[in-house]
Tab-separated table of C-alpha atoms in Angstrom:
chain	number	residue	atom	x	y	z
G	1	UNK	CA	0.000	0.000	0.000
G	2	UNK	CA	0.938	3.305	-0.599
G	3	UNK	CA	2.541	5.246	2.192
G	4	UNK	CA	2.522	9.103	1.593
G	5	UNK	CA	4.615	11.662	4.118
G	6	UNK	CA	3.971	11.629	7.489
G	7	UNK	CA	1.603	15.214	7.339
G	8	UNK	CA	3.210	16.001	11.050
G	9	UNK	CA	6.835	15.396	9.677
G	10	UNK	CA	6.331	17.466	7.017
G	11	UNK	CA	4.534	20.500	9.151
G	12	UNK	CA	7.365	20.245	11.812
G	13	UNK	CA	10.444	20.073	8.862
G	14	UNK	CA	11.566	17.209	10.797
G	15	UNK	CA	10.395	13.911	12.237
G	16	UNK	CA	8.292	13.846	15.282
G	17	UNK	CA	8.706	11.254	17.913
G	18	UNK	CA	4.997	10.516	18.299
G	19	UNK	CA	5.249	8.328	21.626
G	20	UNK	CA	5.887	11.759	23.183
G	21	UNK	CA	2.771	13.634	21.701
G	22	UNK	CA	0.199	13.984	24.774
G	23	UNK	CA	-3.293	12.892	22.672
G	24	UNK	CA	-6.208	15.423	23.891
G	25	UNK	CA	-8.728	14.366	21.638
G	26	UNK	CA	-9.651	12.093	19.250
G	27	UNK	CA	-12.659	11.381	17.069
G	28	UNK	CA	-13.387	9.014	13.674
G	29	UNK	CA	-16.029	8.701	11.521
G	30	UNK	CA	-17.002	7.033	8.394
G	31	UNK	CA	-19.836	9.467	7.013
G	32	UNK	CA	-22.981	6.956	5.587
G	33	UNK	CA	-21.623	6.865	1.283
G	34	UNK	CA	-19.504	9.609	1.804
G	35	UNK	CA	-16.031	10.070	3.563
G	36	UNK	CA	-14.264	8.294	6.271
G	37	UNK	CA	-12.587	11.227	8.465
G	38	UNK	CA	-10.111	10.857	11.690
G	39	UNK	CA	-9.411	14.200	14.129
G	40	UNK	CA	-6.635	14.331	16.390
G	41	UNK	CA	-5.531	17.403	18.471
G	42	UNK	CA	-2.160	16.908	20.465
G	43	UNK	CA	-1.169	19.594	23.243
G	44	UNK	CA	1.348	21.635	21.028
G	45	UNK	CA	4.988	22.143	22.968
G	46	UNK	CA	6.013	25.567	23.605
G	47	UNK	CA	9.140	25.001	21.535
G	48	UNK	CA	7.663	23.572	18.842
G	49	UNK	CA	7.731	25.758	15.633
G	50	UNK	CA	5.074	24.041	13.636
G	51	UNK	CA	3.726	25.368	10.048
G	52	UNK	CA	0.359	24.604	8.562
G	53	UNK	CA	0.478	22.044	6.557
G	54	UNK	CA	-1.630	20.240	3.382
G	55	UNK	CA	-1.410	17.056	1.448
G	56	UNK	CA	-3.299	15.404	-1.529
G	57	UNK	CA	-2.757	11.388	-1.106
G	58	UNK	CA	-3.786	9.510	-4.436
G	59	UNK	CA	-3.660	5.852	-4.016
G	60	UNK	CA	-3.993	3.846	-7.141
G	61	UNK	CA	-3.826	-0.321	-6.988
G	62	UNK	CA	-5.058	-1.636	-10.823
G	63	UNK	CA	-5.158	-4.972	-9.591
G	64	UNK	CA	-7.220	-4.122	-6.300
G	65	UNK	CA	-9.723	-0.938	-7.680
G	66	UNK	CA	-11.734	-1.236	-4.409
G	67	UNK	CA	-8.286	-0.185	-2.878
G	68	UNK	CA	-8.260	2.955	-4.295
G	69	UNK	CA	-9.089	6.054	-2.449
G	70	UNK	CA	-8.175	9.754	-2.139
G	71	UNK	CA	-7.000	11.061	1.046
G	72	UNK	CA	-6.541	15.126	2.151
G	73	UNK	CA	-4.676	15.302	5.103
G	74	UNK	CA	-3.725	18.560	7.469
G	75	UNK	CA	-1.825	19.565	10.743
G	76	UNK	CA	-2.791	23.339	11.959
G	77	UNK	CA	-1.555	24.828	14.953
G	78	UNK	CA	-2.585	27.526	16.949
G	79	UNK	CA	-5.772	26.813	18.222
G	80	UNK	CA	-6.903	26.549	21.789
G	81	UNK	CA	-8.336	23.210	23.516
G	82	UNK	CA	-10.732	23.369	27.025
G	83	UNK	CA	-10.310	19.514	28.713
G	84	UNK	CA	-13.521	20.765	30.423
G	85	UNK	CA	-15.753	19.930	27.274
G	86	UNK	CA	-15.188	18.212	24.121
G	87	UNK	CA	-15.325	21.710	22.420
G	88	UNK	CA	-14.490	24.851	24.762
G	89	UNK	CA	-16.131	25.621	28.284
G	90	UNK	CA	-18.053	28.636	28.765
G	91	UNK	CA	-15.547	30.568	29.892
G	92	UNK	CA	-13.108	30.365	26.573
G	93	UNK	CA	-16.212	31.039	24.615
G	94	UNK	CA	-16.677	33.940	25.672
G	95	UNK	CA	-13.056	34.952	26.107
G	96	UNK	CA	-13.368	35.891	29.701
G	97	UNK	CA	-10.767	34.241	31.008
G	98	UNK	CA	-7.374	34.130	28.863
G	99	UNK	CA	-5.280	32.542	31.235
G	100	UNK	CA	-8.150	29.319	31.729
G	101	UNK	CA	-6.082	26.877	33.455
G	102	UNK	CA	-8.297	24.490	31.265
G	103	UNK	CA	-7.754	26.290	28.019
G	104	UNK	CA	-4.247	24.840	25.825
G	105	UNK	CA	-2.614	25.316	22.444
G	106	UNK	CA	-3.061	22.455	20.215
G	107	UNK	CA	-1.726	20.777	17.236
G	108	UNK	CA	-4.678	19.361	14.976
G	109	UNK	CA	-4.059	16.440	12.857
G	110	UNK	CA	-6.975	15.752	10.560
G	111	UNK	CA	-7.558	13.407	7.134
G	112	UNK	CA	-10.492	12.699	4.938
G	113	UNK	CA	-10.837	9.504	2.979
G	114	UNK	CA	-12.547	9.370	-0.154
G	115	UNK	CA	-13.732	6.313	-1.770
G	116	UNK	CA	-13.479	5.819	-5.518
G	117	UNK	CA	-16.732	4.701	-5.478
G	118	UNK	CA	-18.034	8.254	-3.720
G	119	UNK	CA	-15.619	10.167	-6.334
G	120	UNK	CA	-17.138	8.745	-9.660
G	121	UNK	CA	-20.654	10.582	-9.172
G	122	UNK	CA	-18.615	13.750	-10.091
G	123	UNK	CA	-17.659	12.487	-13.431
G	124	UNK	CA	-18.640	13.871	-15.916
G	125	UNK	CA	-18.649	11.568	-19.316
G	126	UNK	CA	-16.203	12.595	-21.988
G	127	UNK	CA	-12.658	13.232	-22.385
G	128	UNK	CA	-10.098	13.592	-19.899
G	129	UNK	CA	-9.151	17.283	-19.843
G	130	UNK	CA	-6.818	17.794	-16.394
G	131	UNK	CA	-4.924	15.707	-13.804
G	132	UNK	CA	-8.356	16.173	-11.514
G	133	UNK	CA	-10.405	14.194	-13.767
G	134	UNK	CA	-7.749	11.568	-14.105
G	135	UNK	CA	-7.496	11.155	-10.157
G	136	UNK	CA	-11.542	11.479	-9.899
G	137	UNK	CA	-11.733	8.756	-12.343
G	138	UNK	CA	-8.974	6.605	-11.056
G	139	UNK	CA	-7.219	6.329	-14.521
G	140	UNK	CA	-4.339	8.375	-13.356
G	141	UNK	CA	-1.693	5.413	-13.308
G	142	UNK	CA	0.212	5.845	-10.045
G	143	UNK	CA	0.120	6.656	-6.838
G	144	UNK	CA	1.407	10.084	-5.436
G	145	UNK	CA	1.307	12.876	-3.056
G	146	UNK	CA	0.586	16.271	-3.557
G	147	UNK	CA	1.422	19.155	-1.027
G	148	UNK	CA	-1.852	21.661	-0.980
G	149	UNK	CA	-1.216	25.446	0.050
G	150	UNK	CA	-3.756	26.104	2.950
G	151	UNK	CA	-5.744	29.538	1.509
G	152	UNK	CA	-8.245	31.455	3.550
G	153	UNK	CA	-11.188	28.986	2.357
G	154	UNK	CA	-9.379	25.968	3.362
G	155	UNK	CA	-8.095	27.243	7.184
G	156	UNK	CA	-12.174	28.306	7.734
G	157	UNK	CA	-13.713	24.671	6.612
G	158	UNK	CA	-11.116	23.012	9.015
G	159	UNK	CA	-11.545	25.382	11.585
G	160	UNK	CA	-15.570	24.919	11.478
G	161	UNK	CA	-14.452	21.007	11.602
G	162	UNK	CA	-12.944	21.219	14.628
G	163	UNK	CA	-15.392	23.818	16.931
G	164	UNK	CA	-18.971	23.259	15.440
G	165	UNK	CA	-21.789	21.996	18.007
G	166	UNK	CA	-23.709	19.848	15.826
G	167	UNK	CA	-24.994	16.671	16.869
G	168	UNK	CA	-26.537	13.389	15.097
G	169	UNK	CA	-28.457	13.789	12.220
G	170	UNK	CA	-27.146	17.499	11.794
G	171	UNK	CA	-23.604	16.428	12.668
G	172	UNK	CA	-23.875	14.335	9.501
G	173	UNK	CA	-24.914	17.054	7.279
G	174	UNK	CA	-22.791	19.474	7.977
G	175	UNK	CA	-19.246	17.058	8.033
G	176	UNK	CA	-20.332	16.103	4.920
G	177	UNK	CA	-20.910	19.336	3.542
G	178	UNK	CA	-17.456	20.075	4.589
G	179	UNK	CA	-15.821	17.223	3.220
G	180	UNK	CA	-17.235	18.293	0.194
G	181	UNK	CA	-16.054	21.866	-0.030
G	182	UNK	CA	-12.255	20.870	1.317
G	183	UNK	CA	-12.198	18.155	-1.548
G	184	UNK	CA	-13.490	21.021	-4.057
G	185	UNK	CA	-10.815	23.303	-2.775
G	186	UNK	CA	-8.085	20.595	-2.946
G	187	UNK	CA	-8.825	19.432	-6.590
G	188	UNK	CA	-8.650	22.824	-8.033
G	189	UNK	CA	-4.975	23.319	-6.422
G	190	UNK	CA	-4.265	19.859	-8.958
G	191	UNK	CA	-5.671	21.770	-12.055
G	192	UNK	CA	-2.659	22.325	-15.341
G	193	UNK	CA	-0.286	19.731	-12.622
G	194	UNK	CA	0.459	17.197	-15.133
G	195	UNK	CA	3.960	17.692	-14.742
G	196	UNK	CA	4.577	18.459	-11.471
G	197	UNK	CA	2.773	15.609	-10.638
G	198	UNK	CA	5.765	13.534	-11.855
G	199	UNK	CA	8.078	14.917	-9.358
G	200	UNK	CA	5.743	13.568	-6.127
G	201	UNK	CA	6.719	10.064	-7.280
G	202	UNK	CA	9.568	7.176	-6.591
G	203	UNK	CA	8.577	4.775	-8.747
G	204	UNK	CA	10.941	1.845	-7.240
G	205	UNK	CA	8.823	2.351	-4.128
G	206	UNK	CA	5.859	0.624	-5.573
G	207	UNK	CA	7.403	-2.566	-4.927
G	208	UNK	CA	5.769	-3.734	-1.470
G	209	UNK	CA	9.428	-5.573	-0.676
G	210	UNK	CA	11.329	-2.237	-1.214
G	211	UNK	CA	8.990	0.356	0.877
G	212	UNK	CA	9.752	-2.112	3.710
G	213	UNK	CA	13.099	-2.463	3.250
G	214	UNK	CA	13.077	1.307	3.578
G	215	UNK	CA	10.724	0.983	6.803
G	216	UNK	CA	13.383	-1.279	8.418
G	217	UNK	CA	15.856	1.206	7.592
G	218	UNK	CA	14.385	4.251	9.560
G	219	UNK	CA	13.684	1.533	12.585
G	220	UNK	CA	17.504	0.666	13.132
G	221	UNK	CA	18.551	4.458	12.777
G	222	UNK	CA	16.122	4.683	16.082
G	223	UNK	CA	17.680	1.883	17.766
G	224	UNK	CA	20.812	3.308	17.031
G	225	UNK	CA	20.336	6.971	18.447
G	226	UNK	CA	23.977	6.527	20.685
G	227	UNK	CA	25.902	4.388	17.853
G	228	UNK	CA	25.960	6.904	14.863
G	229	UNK	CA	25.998	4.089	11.842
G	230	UNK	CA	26.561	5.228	8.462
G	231	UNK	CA	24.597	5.354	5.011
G	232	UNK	CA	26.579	2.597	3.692
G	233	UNK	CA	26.030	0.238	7.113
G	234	UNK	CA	22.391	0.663	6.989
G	235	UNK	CA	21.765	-0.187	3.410
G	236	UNK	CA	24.014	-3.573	4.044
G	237	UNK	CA	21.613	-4.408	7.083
G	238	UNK	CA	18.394	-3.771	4.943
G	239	UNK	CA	20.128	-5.232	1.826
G	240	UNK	CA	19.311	-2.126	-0.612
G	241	UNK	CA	21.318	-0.015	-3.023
G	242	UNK	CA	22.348	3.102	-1.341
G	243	UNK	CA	20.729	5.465	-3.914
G	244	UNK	CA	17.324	3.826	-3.637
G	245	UNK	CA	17.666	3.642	0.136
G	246	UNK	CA	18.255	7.881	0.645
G	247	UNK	CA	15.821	8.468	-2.351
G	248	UNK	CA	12.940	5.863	-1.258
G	249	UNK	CA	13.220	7.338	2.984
G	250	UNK	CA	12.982	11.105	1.022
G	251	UNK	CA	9.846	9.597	-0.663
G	252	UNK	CA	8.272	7.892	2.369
G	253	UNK	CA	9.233	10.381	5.355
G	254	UNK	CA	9.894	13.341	2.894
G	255	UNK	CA	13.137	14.148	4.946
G	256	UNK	CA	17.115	12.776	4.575
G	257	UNK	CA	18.752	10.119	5.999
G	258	UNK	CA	20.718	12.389	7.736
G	259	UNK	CA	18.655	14.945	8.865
G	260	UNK	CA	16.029	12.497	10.067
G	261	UNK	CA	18.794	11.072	12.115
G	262	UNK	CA	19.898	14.137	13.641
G	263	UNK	CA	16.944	15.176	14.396
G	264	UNK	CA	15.699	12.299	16.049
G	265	UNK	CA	18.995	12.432	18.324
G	266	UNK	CA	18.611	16.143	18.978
G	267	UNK	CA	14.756	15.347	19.712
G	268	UNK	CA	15.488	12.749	22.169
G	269	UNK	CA	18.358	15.078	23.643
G	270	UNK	CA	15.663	17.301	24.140
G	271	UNK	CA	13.853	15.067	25.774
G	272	UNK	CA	16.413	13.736	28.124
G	273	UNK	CA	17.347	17.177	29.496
G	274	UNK	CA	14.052	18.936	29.897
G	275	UNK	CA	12.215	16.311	31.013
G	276	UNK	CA	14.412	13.731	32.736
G	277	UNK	CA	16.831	16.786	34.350
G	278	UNK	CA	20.176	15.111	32.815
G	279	UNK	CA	23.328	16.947	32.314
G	280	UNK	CA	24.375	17.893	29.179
G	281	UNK	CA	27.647	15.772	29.985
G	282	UNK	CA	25.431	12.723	30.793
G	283	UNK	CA	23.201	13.122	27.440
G	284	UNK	CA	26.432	13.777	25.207
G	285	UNK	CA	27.696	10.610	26.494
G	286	UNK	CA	24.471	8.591	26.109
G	287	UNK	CA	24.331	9.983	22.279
G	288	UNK	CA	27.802	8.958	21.320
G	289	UNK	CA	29.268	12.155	21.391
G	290	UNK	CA	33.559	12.395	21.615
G	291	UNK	CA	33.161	15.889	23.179
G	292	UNK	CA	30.434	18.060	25.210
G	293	UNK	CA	31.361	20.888	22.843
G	294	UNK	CA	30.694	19.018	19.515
G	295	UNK	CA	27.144	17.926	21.080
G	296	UNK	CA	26.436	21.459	21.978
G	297	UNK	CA	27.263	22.443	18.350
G	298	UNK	CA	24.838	20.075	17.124
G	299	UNK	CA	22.268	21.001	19.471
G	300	UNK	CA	21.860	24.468	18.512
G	301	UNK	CA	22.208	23.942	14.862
G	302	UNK	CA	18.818	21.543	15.205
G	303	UNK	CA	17.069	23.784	18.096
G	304	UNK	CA	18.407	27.103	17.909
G	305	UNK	CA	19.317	26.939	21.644
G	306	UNK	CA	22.361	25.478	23.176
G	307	UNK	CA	21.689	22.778	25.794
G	308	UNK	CA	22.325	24.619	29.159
G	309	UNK	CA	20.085	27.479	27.362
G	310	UNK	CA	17.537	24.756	27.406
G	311	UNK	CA	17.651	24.234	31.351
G	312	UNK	CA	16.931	27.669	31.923
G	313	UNK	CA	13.462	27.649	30.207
């Protein structure tokens, strides 16, 4: 199956270690003929600089057609969560109370599923004119991803997803109005993309054998955090070409080798000092560094703050 970015990655610049996201609310759905939809809003951390984010998936599978589906994905940040209700207490609503000790900043993960069955009402018979009626028809004849610019129209629809009151019957009608206008939206950033659609593709990666070859990869960099191990190591121990290992972990993580690494070390650095009150001797140890200096070095190239900076905050 086709595995597009990861949409927090890609709205962070850098992998996220999601076993240290705190989950404050979650909610899916499959919409009666219409779209299967997933909502999940994370408490955002203060350091985080996270930018809004959209994707187009488009997952194509000839020999499997009910397979086939088109997914919008988005992270946006910013907005405020109340743990007292499932939307905001009275007291956020009516902005009288800024500092509500219930009241947090959240990160919003949300993705729509289209079936190819709900798609093909919308097409209309004739010839094939743009990339959208390829994709809408399913003809289009591989998968890809698509990054979508989040306009005005788009930010409002996801922001009415996430704070309307409706409930039941109502609740139905209005998601799926939604849906509708986010997949309108989406589509028309596709239109005169022939080409560009190209470039969203690694076409090696539609073997099944190789994407997981490239999925072992990125686990033994983890386990590896405190023994650096190089490019050429890791594509013995997954038995890949080098080039198709750093080009197919672009495609499926949409960051390097190297700076997924790096990150991920500087991440769990992060980690280890703020909230487990290490040293920064005892963490550059633990990581493999030769020298506390060349750990600091790294540190504020990824963060922007050098570690004793960090234990100040």
């Amino acid at each position: 199956m086709y595995n597009p970015p990861d949409i927090l990655s890609l709205a962070y610049k850098q992998p996220i270690m999601h076993d240290q996201l705190q989950l404050l609310q979650e909610k899916e759905q499959q919409m009666p003929g219409s779209v299967q939809y997933a909502i999940k809003r994370y408490r955002k951390h203060p350091q985080w600089n996270i930018e809004d984010t959209g994707v187009l998936a488009y997952h194509f599978k000839k020999s499997a057609p009910q397979e086939n589906y088109v997914e919008l994905r988005f992270c946006v940040s910013g907005n405020m969560y109340c743990n007292q209700k499932e939307v905001e207490c009275d007291q956020c609503k009516l902005n009288t109370s800024k500092a509500c000790a219930e009241r947090v900043e959240s990160i919003d993960v949300m993705s729509f599923r289209f079936s190819a069955v709900h798609l093909s009402q919308f097409v209309k018979p004739g010839k094939m004119k743009t990339i959208t009626d390829e994709v809408l028809q399913f003809v289009h004849p591989s998968s890809f991803s698509k990054i979508l610019p989040l306009c005005g129209r788009t930010r409002q629809v996801l922001e009415a997803l996430l704070t309307h009151t409706y409930t039941d019957s109502l609740e139905n009608i209005f998601i799926n109005a939604q849906t509708q206008m986010l997949l309108l939206y989406s589509l028309e950033c596709m239109l005169g993309d022939d080409k560009e659609i190209e470039s969203f593709q690694c076409k090696f990666l539609a073997n099944e054998a190789d994407r997981e070859k490239i999925v072992k990869a990125r686990e033994i960099l983890l386990q590896h955090i405190g023994e650096p191990i190089t490019i050429k190591e890791l594509s013995r121990k997954v038995a890949i070409n080098e080039c198709y290992l750093k080009k197919g972990f672009k495609e499926l993580y949409g960051t390097t080798i190297f700076d997924f690494y790096q990150s991920q070390r500087m991440e769990h650095a992060r980690y280890l000092l703020y909230e487990k009150g290490l040293t920064v001797t005892e963490v550059s140890m633990m990581l493999g560094y030769s020298s506390i200096s060349h750990f600091s070095t790294a540190f504020k190239k990824q963060t922007g703050l050098k570690p004793c900076e960090l234990l100040l905050h």
